[in-house]
Each structure stands twice: as structure tokens, then as C-alpha cells.
Short mmCIF file of C-alpha atoms in Angstrom, two decimals:
data_model
loop_
_atom_site.label_atom_id
_atom_site.label_comp_id
_atom_site.label_asym_id
_atom_site.label_seq_id
_atom_site.Cartn_x
_atom_site.Cartn_y
_atom_site.Cartn_z
CA UNK A 1 -140.03 -16.28 33.07
CA UNK A 2 -137.26 -15.67 30.55
CA UNK A 3 -133.82 -15.23 32.00
CA UNK A 4 -130.98 -13.18 30.57
CA UNK A 5 -130.61 -14.00 26.89
CA UNK A 6 -127.27 -13.77 25.14
CA UNK A 7 -126.34 -14.30 21.53
CA UNK A 8 -124.52 -15.84 19.87
CA UNK A 9 -123.72 -18.84 22.10
CA UNK A 10 -120.50 -19.47 20.23
CA UNK A 11 -118.43 -17.28 17.95
CA UNK A 12 -115.30 -18.23 16.06
CA UNK A 13 -113.67 -15.59 13.94
CA UNK A 14 -110.30 -14.50 12.64
CA UNK A 15 -108.25 -11.83 14.31
CA UNK A 16 -108.91 -8.35 13.05
CA UNK A 17 -112.62 -8.98 12.57
CA UNK A 18 -115.31 -7.08 14.41
CA UNK A 19 -117.23 -9.07 17.01
CA UNK A 20 -120.59 -8.03 18.44
CA UNK A 21 -122.11 -9.77 21.45
CA UNK A 22 -125.73 -9.18 22.39
CA UNK A 23 -127.68 -9.31 25.61
CA UNK A 24 -131.32 -9.01 26.61
CA UNK A 25 -131.68 -8.53 30.37
CA UNK A 26 -134.51 -9.84 32.50
CA UNK A 27 -137.55 -7.64 32.08
CA UNK A 28 -137.76 -5.09 34.88
CA UNK A 29 -134.10 -5.27 35.80
CA UNK A 30 -132.39 -1.89 35.63
CA UNK A 31 -128.76 -2.87 36.09
CA UNK A 32 -126.76 -4.73 33.46
CA UNK A 33 -123.25 -6.11 33.69
CA UNK A 34 -120.76 -7.46 31.16
CA UNK A 35 -118.14 -9.94 32.41
CA UNK A 36 -115.30 -11.87 30.83
CA UNK A 37 -114.13 -15.22 32.20
CA UNK A 38 -110.85 -16.97 31.51
CA UNK A 39 -109.02 -19.74 33.32
CA UNK A 40 -106.15 -17.43 34.18
CA UNK A 41 -108.06 -14.36 35.39
CA UNK A 42 -111.41 -15.74 36.52
CA UNK A 43 -114.53 -13.61 36.20
CA UNK A 44 -113.75 -9.95 35.46
CA UNK A 45 -116.28 -7.12 35.34
CA UNK A 46 -115.87 -5.15 32.13
CA UNK A 47 -118.63 -2.54 32.42
CA UNK A 48 -121.98 -2.01 34.07
CA UNK A 49 -125.03 0.12 33.35
CA UNK A 50 -127.72 1.51 35.61
CA UNK A 51 -130.92 2.62 33.85
CA UNK A 52 -129.13 2.28 30.50
CA UNK A 53 -126.33 4.65 31.55
CA UNK A 54 -122.74 3.34 31.74
CA UNK A 55 -121.58 3.77 35.32
CA UNK A 56 -118.19 2.11 35.47
CA UNK A 57 -116.18 0.98 32.46
CA UNK A 58 -112.85 0.74 34.26
CA UNK A 59 -112.70 -2.95 33.50
CA UNK A 60 -112.81 -2.52 29.74
CA UNK A 61 -109.39 -3.70 28.59
CA UNK A 62 -108.70 -1.10 25.95
CA UNK A 63 -110.21 1.06 23.27
CA UNK A 64 -110.93 -1.94 21.10
CA UNK A 65 -113.81 -2.75 23.46
CA UNK A 66 -117.02 -0.75 23.54
CA UNK A 67 -120.46 -1.33 25.02
CA UNK A 68 -123.83 0.28 24.51
CA UNK A 69 -127.26 0.02 26.02
CA UNK A 70 -129.68 1.88 23.74
CA UNK A 71 -132.73 0.81 25.73
CA UNK A 72 -133.74 -1.15 28.80
CA UNK A 73 -134.02 -4.44 26.94
CA UNK A 74 -130.87 -4.58 24.87
CA UNK A 75 -127.12 -4.19 25.19
CA UNK A 76 -124.13 -4.91 22.97
CA UNK A 77 -120.47 -5.48 23.60
CA UNK A 78 -118.28 -4.88 20.59
CA UNK A 79 -114.65 -5.76 19.97
CA UNK A 80 -112.97 -4.11 17.01
CA UNK A 81 -110.46 -5.26 15.91
CA UNK A 82 -110.45 -8.60 17.70
CA UNK A 83 -107.25 -10.32 18.85
CA UNK A 84 -106.53 -13.93 19.92
CA UNK A 85 -106.10 -12.79 23.56
CA UNK A 86 -109.75 -11.74 23.55
CA UNK A 87 -110.75 -15.40 23.45
CA UNK A 88 -112.85 -16.06 26.54
CA UNK A 89 -116.40 -16.62 27.72
CA UNK A 90 -118.34 -13.37 27.90
CA UNK A 91 -121.27 -13.22 30.30
CA UNK A 92 -124.01 -10.69 30.60
CA UNK A 93 -125.87 -10.38 33.90
CA UNK A 94 -128.76 -8.25 35.10
CA UNK A 95 -130.25 -7.30 38.43
CA UNK A 96 -132.54 -4.89 40.14
CA UNK A 97 -130.58 -1.83 41.18
CA UNK A 98 -129.66 -1.60 44.84
CA UNK A 99 -127.78 -3.26 47.63
CA UNK A 100 -128.17 -6.98 48.18
CA UNK A 101 -129.70 -7.53 44.75
CA UNK A 102 -128.28 -10.72 43.23
CA UNK A 103 -127.17 -10.78 39.62
CA UNK A 104 -128.61 -13.28 37.18
CA UNK A 105 -126.38 -14.48 34.39
CA UNK A 106 -127.02 -15.42 30.80
CA UNK A 107 -125.61 -18.59 29.27
CA UNK A 108 -122.58 -16.70 27.98
CA UNK A 109 -120.91 -16.34 24.60
CA UNK A 110 -117.89 -18.56 24.03
CA UNK A 111 -115.59 -16.48 21.82
CA UNK A 112 -112.59 -17.85 19.96
CA UNK A 113 -110.36 -15.53 17.95
CA UNK A 114 -108.06 -17.39 15.59
CA UNK I 1 -103.94 -8.46 48.60
CA UNK I 2 -106.85 -9.49 46.39
CA UNK I 3 -110.22 -7.94 47.17
CA UNK I 4 -111.82 -11.38 47.47
CA UNK I 5 -109.78 -14.51 48.11
CA UNK I 6 -110.75 -18.16 48.05
CA UNK I 7 -108.87 -21.42 48.34
CA UNK I 8 -109.05 -22.85 44.80
CA UNK I 9 -109.15 -26.44 46.02
CA UNK I 10 -110.07 -28.94 44.78
CA UNK I 11 -111.83 -30.27 47.84
CA UNK I 12 -112.41 -33.98 47.28
CA UNK I 13 -114.98 -35.35 49.72
CA UNK I 14 -117.01 -38.58 49.90
CA UNK I 15 -120.75 -38.55 49.51
CA UNK I 16 -122.47 -37.70 52.77
CA UNK I 17 -119.56 -35.68 54.12
CA UNK I 18 -119.76 -32.16 55.48
CA UNK I 19 -117.51 -29.62 53.81
CA UNK I 20 -116.88 -25.94 54.49
CA UNK I 21 -115.34 -23.17 52.43
CA UNK I 22 -114.15 -19.79 53.58
CA UNK I 23 -113.73 -16.61 51.61
CA UNK I 24 -111.94 -13.48 52.84
CA UNK I 25 -112.56 -9.95 51.64
CA UNK I 26 -110.42 -6.85 52.03
CA UNK I 27 -112.92 -3.98 52.12
CA UNK I 28 -114.37 -3.68 55.59
CA UNK I 29 -117.17 -1.46 54.27
CA UNK I 30 -118.57 -4.19 51.99
CA UNK I 31 -122.29 -4.72 52.48
CA UNK I 32 -123.49 -7.40 50.09
CA UNK I 33 -122.40 -11.02 50.14
CA UNK I 34 -123.39 -14.02 48.06
CA UNK I 35 -122.40 -17.54 47.17
CA UNK I 36 -122.74 -18.60 43.54
CA UNK I 37 -122.30 -22.02 42.04
CA UNK I 38 -120.78 -22.59 38.61
CA UNK I 39 -120.82 -25.90 36.79
CA UNK I 40 -118.25 -26.68 34.13
CA UNK I 41 -118.88 -24.65 30.97
CA UNK I 42 -122.00 -23.07 32.45
CA UNK I 43 -122.94 -19.68 33.82
CA UNK I 44 -122.66 -18.76 37.52
CA UNK I 45 -125.94 -19.31 39.36
CA UNK I 46 -126.99 -17.77 42.64
CA UNK I 47 -126.79 -20.31 45.45
CA UNK I 48 -127.66 -18.05 48.34
CA UNK I 49 -127.31 -14.58 49.76
CA UNK I 50 -125.37 -14.22 53.00
CA UNK I 51 -127.02 -12.27 55.79
CA UNK I 52 -125.40 -10.78 58.86
CA UNK I 53 -127.13 -13.21 61.18
CA UNK I 54 -126.26 -16.21 59.04
CA UNK I 55 -128.77 -18.16 57.01
CA UNK I 56 -129.61 -21.69 56.02
CA UNK I 57 -131.17 -23.21 52.93
CA UNK I 58 -131.64 -26.92 53.24
CA UNK I 59 -128.21 -28.54 53.43
CA UNK I 60 -126.43 -25.21 52.89
CA UNK I 61 -125.49 -22.75 55.63
CA UNK I 62 -123.84 -19.38 55.06
CA UNK I 63 -122.17 -17.26 57.71
CA UNK I 64 -120.71 -13.77 57.75
CA UNK I 65 -117.94 -12.72 60.12
CA UNK I 66 -117.49 -8.97 59.77
CA UNK I 67 -114.81 -8.71 62.45
CA UNK I 68 -112.52 -11.10 60.60
CA UNK I 69 -113.87 -10.17 57.16
CA UNK I 70 -114.80 -13.56 55.86
CA UNK I 71 -117.84 -15.46 54.77
CA UNK I 72 -118.28 -19.20 54.88
CA UNK I 73 -120.37 -21.86 53.20
CA UNK I 74 -121.13 -25.17 54.88
CA UNK I 75 -122.56 -28.07 52.90
CA UNK I 76 -123.95 -30.98 54.88
CA UNK I 77 -124.64 -34.48 53.55
CA UNK I 78 -122.79 -33.81 50.28
CA UNK I 79 -124.34 -35.18 47.08
CA UNK I 80 -122.60 -36.06 43.84
CA UNK I 81 -124.60 -33.23 42.27
CA UNK I 82 -122.92 -30.72 44.58
CA UNK I 83 -119.72 -31.11 42.54
CA UNK I 84 -119.07 -27.65 41.10
CA UNK I 85 -117.06 -24.49 41.62
CA UNK I 86 -118.36 -22.22 44.37
CA UNK I 87 -117.82 -18.50 43.87
CA UNK I 88 -117.73 -16.03 46.72
CA UNK I 89 -119.17 -12.62 45.78
CA UNK I 90 -118.77 -9.37 47.67
CA UNK I 91 -120.49 -6.08 46.91
CA UNK I 92 -118.05 -3.18 46.68
CA UNK I 93 -118.93 -0.44 49.11
CA UNK I 94 -120.60 2.61 47.62
CA UNK I 95 -121.23 1.01 44.25
CA UNK I 96 -123.30 -1.75 42.76
CA UNK I 97 -120.19 -3.59 41.60
CA UNK I 98 -119.76 -7.12 42.79
CA UNK I 99 -116.33 -8.66 43.10
CA UNK I 100 -116.18 -12.37 42.34
CA UNK I 101 -113.63 -14.66 43.89
CA UNK I 102 -111.86 -17.12 41.63
CA UNK I 103 -113.83 -19.97 43.12
CA UNK I 104 -113.35 -23.13 45.16
CA UNK I 105 -113.71 -26.38 43.30
CA UNK I 106 -115.61 -29.18 45.03
CA UNK I 107 -115.64 -32.81 43.94
CA UNK I 108 -117.99 -35.15 45.72
CA UNK I 109 -116.88 -38.74 45.25
CA UNK I 110 -119.08 -41.85 45.22
#
């Protein structure tokens, strides 16, 4: 079975550019999560969706970050304009909705903003 | 106080040793608990869920102590391949948010 699929795997771009990260959750999962991981701050939840609806975006750093989930099989995380401090690994995870449901992570997107 | 706290380590142990990690959490109403494993430059992967009565999966044993608000992971007969960072995960009460600890790094030495 296919796991969570993220693209691109790596992204290097100059500050000020728009960055779009993509995620395809596991088929049948109805919760989707975007995380950011850095050495200093560890794994931080940015936003999560239940049934394609954003439930909690309190972790989104600022207005430069936005996320959408137009359907059950696709989500995007966009940064516009990007800044060097956005450099991190961004993970998407999905799960069945409910207590005690483990999250399954994609391979991540390693983002470098120059 | 952080919501989920772990000793960052590293724990350096010889092959075959038994090693245990603890993780404390601050929200007494938390209901979901997991251990994840993360290898260098890889994604976190589910190692095991943690059940109230404790549970075992091969060489791995997880325990939950609600009174003291901690979970533990015991690894018996450590293998070189067990070298990784182990993340404690706690489900926030009333939501489906999971809070990840910063991880405990384990190095198993030959």
C-alpha cells in the first residue's frame, strides 16, 4: 500500500520566492497534519485538517504560511514570500480520525531558503 | 513546563544491553500515547502505541504511569540497528493533536 507521498523531496530557492509543498495522504485517512522540524525546535505541528476542513492552524508561524486541502487526497502548504528562517524539513502525516489513531508520515520535504 | 519532556541523551549502550527511556507529560487528561522512532534524515515512524495496561512487542516494552504522568520504553538485547532517536508522543485532550517530544537519542555500540 502506498504511504503518505510528499513532493518535492528537496527544494532550494532564494528568499522572497513562493514555495509550494504537496502531500497525498494515505487513501482512507481523514486527518492530515503538516509539521516542521528543525534542530532547535524539534517537530512542530503547523496545521491539521479533519475531513478536508482546517481544524487548528495555531502553529502556523505567520501570514506568509497558508495551507489548503481541496479534496481528500491532496493538500498543499505554501510559503509566500519565503525567508531563510523557513529552512527546515516539512513533514506531512495522515491518520484515521479518532483517539489512539497513529499518524503516518511522508518522507518530508527538505527546504533551504538562500 | 513543556507539555512533553524527554531526556535528549545520547544514551550510549553496548550491544545486548537493556536500556530504558522515560517521557513526562503535563496534561493529566491526555489519552493517547505512542513511541516513534526517527533515523537520521528520515521521517518519524511508529514504533508502538502505549496502552494503559502496558504492552510488549518483541524486545520492546512500553508502560504508562498515569499517576506520575509518564510513559516509558524499555529495549532489551539492544541491536546496532536500534540506534536512532526515540520520540515520545502524547495526544492532547479533547483534540486530535499529538504533541511530540524532542526525542531521546540512542547509540548502540559494537
